[in-house]
Structure formats: structure tokens, C-alpha cells
Short mmCIF file of C-alpha atoms in Angstrom, two decimals:
data_model
loop_
_atom_site.label_atom_id
_atom_site.label_comp_id
_atom_site.label_asym_id
_atom_site.label_seq_id
_atom_site.Cartn_x
_atom_site.Cartn_y
_atom_site.Cartn_z
CA UNK A 1 0.00 0.00 0.00
CA UNK A 2 2.84 2.41 0.73
CA UNK A 3 4.53 1.60 -2.60
CA UNK A 4 2.48 4.43 -4.04
CA UNK A 5 4.62 6.85 -2.00
CA UNK A 6 7.97 5.21 -2.76
CA UNK A 7 10.07 7.81 -4.57
CA UNK A 8 13.36 5.92 -4.12
CA UNK A 9 13.33 4.47 -7.68
CA UNK A 10 13.26 8.05 -9.01
CA UNK A 11 16.23 9.05 -6.87
CA UNK A 12 18.05 5.82 -7.75
CA UNK A 13 17.46 6.52 -11.46
CA UNK A 14 18.76 10.07 -10.92
CA UNK A 15 21.93 8.74 -9.26
CA UNK A 16 22.46 6.09 -11.93
CA UNK A 17 22.01 8.78 -14.58
CA UNK A 18 25.04 10.65 -13.28
CA UNK A 19 27.33 8.52 -15.39
CA UNK A 20 29.69 9.11 -18.25
CA UNK A 21 28.54 7.14 -21.29
CA UNK A 22 31.56 7.87 -23.48
CA UNK A 23 33.15 4.52 -22.67
CA UNK A 24 32.21 0.94 -23.57
CA UNK A 25 30.93 0.51 -20.00
CA UNK A 26 29.18 3.31 -18.16
CA UNK A 27 31.32 4.92 -15.48
CA UNK A 28 30.37 7.22 -12.66
CA UNK A 29 30.62 10.88 -13.61
CA UNK A 30 32.66 11.87 -10.59
CA UNK A 31 32.53 15.60 -11.29
CA UNK A 32 28.73 15.59 -11.58
CA UNK A 33 28.35 13.54 -8.42
CA UNK A 34 30.78 15.72 -6.48
CA UNK A 35 28.98 18.86 -7.62
CA UNK A 36 25.97 17.60 -5.69
CA UNK A 37 27.93 18.36 -2.52
CA UNK A 38 27.41 22.06 -3.27
CA UNK A 39 23.89 22.04 -1.76
CA UNK A 40 25.26 20.43 1.42
CA UNK A 41 27.85 23.21 1.61
CA UNK A 42 25.12 25.80 1.06
CA UNK A 43 23.13 24.26 3.93
CA UNK A 44 26.11 24.24 6.31
CA UNK A 45 27.17 27.79 5.44
CA UNK A 46 23.63 29.16 5.77
CA UNK A 47 23.14 27.37 9.10
CA UNK A 48 26.49 28.41 10.58
CA UNK A 49 26.48 31.98 9.31
CA UNK A 50 22.83 32.69 10.13
CA UNK A 51 21.87 33.14 6.52
CA UNK A 52 18.44 34.46 5.66
CA UNK A 53 16.14 34.43 2.66
CA UNK A 54 14.77 37.94 2.17
CA UNK A 55 11.87 36.98 -0.15
CA UNK A 56 10.73 33.42 0.58
CA UNK A 57 7.37 33.98 -1.16
CA UNK A 58 9.16 34.77 -4.43
CA UNK A 59 11.19 31.58 -4.04
CA UNK A 60 7.99 29.56 -3.56
CA UNK A 61 6.64 31.00 -6.81
CA UNK A 62 9.90 30.24 -8.59
CA UNK A 63 10.17 26.61 -7.49
CA UNK A 64 6.48 26.06 -8.23
CA UNK A 65 6.88 27.34 -11.78
CA UNK A 66 10.04 25.32 -12.22
CA UNK A 67 8.31 22.14 -11.02
CA UNK A 68 5.51 22.70 -13.53
CA UNK A 69 7.98 23.36 -16.31
CA UNK A 70 9.99 20.25 -15.51
CA UNK A 71 6.87 18.07 -15.42
CA UNK A 72 5.86 19.53 -18.77
CA UNK A 73 9.32 18.81 -20.17
CA UNK A 74 9.05 15.25 -18.83
CA UNK A 75 5.77 14.78 -20.69
CA UNK A 76 7.34 15.97 -23.93
CA UNK A 77 10.38 13.80 -23.29
CA UNK A 78 8.34 10.66 -22.74
CA UNK A 79 6.48 11.29 -26.01
CA UNK A 80 9.78 11.74 -27.83
CA UNK A 81 11.15 8.55 -26.26
CA UNK A 82 8.07 6.64 -27.41
CA UNK A 83 8.51 8.00 -30.95
CA UNK A 84 12.15 6.88 -31.02
CA UNK A 85 11.11 3.40 -29.89
CA UNK A 86 8.58 3.29 -32.74
CA UNK A 87 11.23 4.36 -35.27
CA UNK A 88 13.62 1.70 -34.00
CA UNK A 89 10.99 -1.04 -34.16
CA UNK A 90 10.17 -0.09 -37.75
CA UNK A 91 13.78 0.05 -38.94
CA UNK A 92 15.37 -3.07 -37.47
CA UNK A 93 18.71 -2.11 -35.88
CA UNK A 94 18.61 0.74 -33.39
CA UNK A 95 20.06 4.02 -34.63
CA UNK A 96 19.31 5.94 -31.46
CA UNK A 97 20.81 3.98 -28.55
CA UNK A 98 22.81 6.96 -27.27
CA UNK A 99 19.86 9.32 -27.62
CA UNK A 100 17.53 6.89 -25.85
CA UNK A 101 20.01 6.72 -23.00
CA UNK A 102 20.18 10.50 -22.77
CA UNK A 103 16.40 10.77 -22.73
CA UNK A 104 16.10 8.04 -20.09
CA UNK A 105 18.69 9.77 -17.92
CA UNK A 106 17.06 13.16 -18.36
CA UNK A 107 13.63 11.77 -17.43
CA UNK A 108 14.96 10.66 -14.03
CA UNK A 109 16.65 14.04 -13.50
CA UNK A 110 13.48 15.96 -14.38
CA UNK A 111 11.33 13.90 -12.04
CA UNK A 112 13.88 14.16 -9.22
CA UNK A 113 14.02 17.92 -9.62
CA UNK A 114 10.22 18.12 -9.67
CA UNK A 115 10.04 16.18 -6.41
CA UNK A 116 12.68 18.41 -4.87
CA UNK A 117 10.76 21.51 -6.02
CA UNK A 118 7.69 20.20 -4.17
CA UNK A 119 9.80 19.50 -1.08
CA UNK A 120 11.38 22.94 -1.39
CA UNK A 121 7.96 24.62 -1.60
CA UNK A 122 6.77 22.66 1.45
CA UNK A 123 9.92 23.63 3.32
CA UNK A 124 9.35 27.29 2.49
CA UNK A 125 5.69 27.17 3.56
CA UNK A 126 6.55 25.49 6.86
CA UNK A 127 9.49 27.79 7.39
CA UNK A 128 7.38 30.89 6.72
CA UNK A 129 5.12 29.73 9.54
CA UNK A 130 7.90 28.92 12.03
CA UNK A 131 11.13 30.66 11.07
CA UNK A 132 10.31 34.18 9.89
CA UNK A 133 11.95 37.22 11.42
CA UNK A 134 10.02 40.37 12.31
CA UNK A 135 11.04 41.80 8.92
CA UNK A 136 9.59 38.82 7.02
CA UNK A 137 12.89 37.11 6.25
CA UNK A 138 13.16 33.34 6.50
CA UNK A 139 16.00 32.36 8.81
CA UNK A 140 17.54 29.43 10.62
CA UNK A 141 17.15 25.78 9.70
CA UNK A 142 14.25 26.41 7.29
CA UNK A 143 16.19 29.02 5.33
CA UNK A 144 19.25 26.75 5.13
CA UNK A 145 17.16 23.77 4.00
CA UNK A 146 15.29 25.81 1.38
CA UNK A 147 18.56 27.24 0.05
CA UNK A 148 20.13 23.78 -0.15
CA UNK A 149 17.11 22.29 -1.95
CA UNK A 150 16.96 25.25 -4.35
CA UNK A 151 20.65 24.94 -5.19
CA UNK A 152 20.23 21.19 -5.79
CA UNK A 153 17.32 21.86 -8.15
CA UNK A 154 19.42 24.46 -9.96
CA UNK A 155 22.26 21.96 -10.43
CA UNK A 156 19.90 19.31 -11.78
CA UNK A 157 18.39 21.90 -14.12
CA UNK A 158 21.89 22.68 -15.40
CA UNK A 159 22.54 18.93 -15.93
CA UNK A 160 19.33 18.53 -17.90
CA UNK A 161 19.68 21.38 -20.40
CA UNK A 162 22.75 20.06 -22.30
CA UNK A 163 21.25 16.55 -22.39
CA UNK A 164 17.98 17.79 -23.84
CA UNK A 165 19.82 19.89 -26.41
CA UNK A 166 22.10 17.01 -27.39
CA UNK A 167 19.16 14.64 -27.83
CA UNK A 168 17.35 17.25 -29.92
CA UNK A 169 20.39 17.85 -32.13
CA UNK A 170 21.06 14.14 -32.70
CA UNK A 171 17.48 13.01 -33.23
CA UNK A 172 16.65 15.85 -35.60
CA UNK A 173 20.00 15.76 -37.42
CA UNK A 174 20.58 19.50 -36.98
CA UNK A 175 22.82 21.01 -39.65
CA UNK A 176 26.44 21.54 -38.56
CA UNK A 177 26.25 25.31 -39.01
CA UNK A 178 23.40 25.40 -36.41
CA UNK A 179 24.61 22.57 -34.20
CA UNK A 180 26.18 23.91 -31.00
CA UNK A 181 28.12 20.68 -30.51
CA UNK A 182 29.87 21.06 -33.88
CA UNK A 183 33.07 23.00 -33.19
CA UNK A 184 34.00 23.60 -36.80
CA UNK A 185 33.99 27.21 -37.83
CA UNK A 186 31.53 28.24 -40.44
CA UNK A 187 33.35 29.02 -43.70
CA UNK A 188 33.44 32.69 -44.56
CA UNK A 189 31.70 33.87 -47.65
CA UNK A 190 33.62 36.56 -49.56
#
């Protein structure tokens, strides 16, 4: 009965997605995984230094919009993934293994970030009821937790953007002169 509330597979998929697929076997992307320590550092610094959030209501609006946007992107992504599966089934050998992997990884990241946005919003709401100063600033544990969650969501958002762009470029066979991954200089016309 409680399986309905089990979000661990989403987080496990997120963690597994932090890999480097450039090798014959997938390896942990150490830099990406280490960058996830940044939110822990934000939490510790905010807690030790008495950091405050001056406009917690604006942050609630921001994480709410971001959660909606990420869920919308997930919906589009799952449709694209289904289309790629259909193309592969029609054509025999798979042409899009790398792209499918990128989309699968990105799906887990988007859902993880959406969950963290919801947790961040809940943290802000609770904190605004228990940890607000007389000037309306959020302080203490609730401010530190909200800042850490927000920074984690920002990092995941940054992870997702290049993956989405790469999948788009590869699947749609974007011309080299418009492909941001193509490092060749465009020839000059005289």
C-alpha cells in the first residue's frame, strides 16, 4: 500500500544517470556527483552563518513554476522517447541507442528535480510559519534547508539542459552550421 509513495526508484534513477557514457561501459561521472555536494555546503554555510532568505514567497513562486515546467518537459520527453522506440521497431537495428540513454537519464533528473521543487515549496511554507523574522525574512534551519534544496534543483536543471539539447540535435539531425556541438567554424563567404 505504501509503494504508491515510494520515490526511491526516481532518486536511484537520478543517481544512476550521473554517469559518463563515453566509454564501452558506463562509469560514474565523478565531477557531476561531487557537484551535488554544493547544496550540502550551502546548507552548512547558511546554518552556521545565520543566513536568511529575504523573499521566501518569491522563491515559492519560482520553485512552483520550475516544477511545472519540468513536469511539462518530462511529458514531452516521454512522447519523444516513445517515438524513437517506434522508429527503431520499424527500422530493425537501433540508430538511437545513445539518444535513448540521454532521454532516459534526463527523465529521471526531471522527475527528481520536480520532487525536490515540491519539497522545497513545502519547506518554504513550513518555514514561513515557524522561522520568519520580524522583517519577514526566512531564517535558521528552514532558510538553510530551502537554500540547499533550491541549489540542488538548480544543479539538476543545469545537468538537464545540455542533455535535452544534445538529444534534440542528434534526433533531428541538426545542420552543422546550427549545431552547437559542432566545433567547426563556419566558412566565410567573400
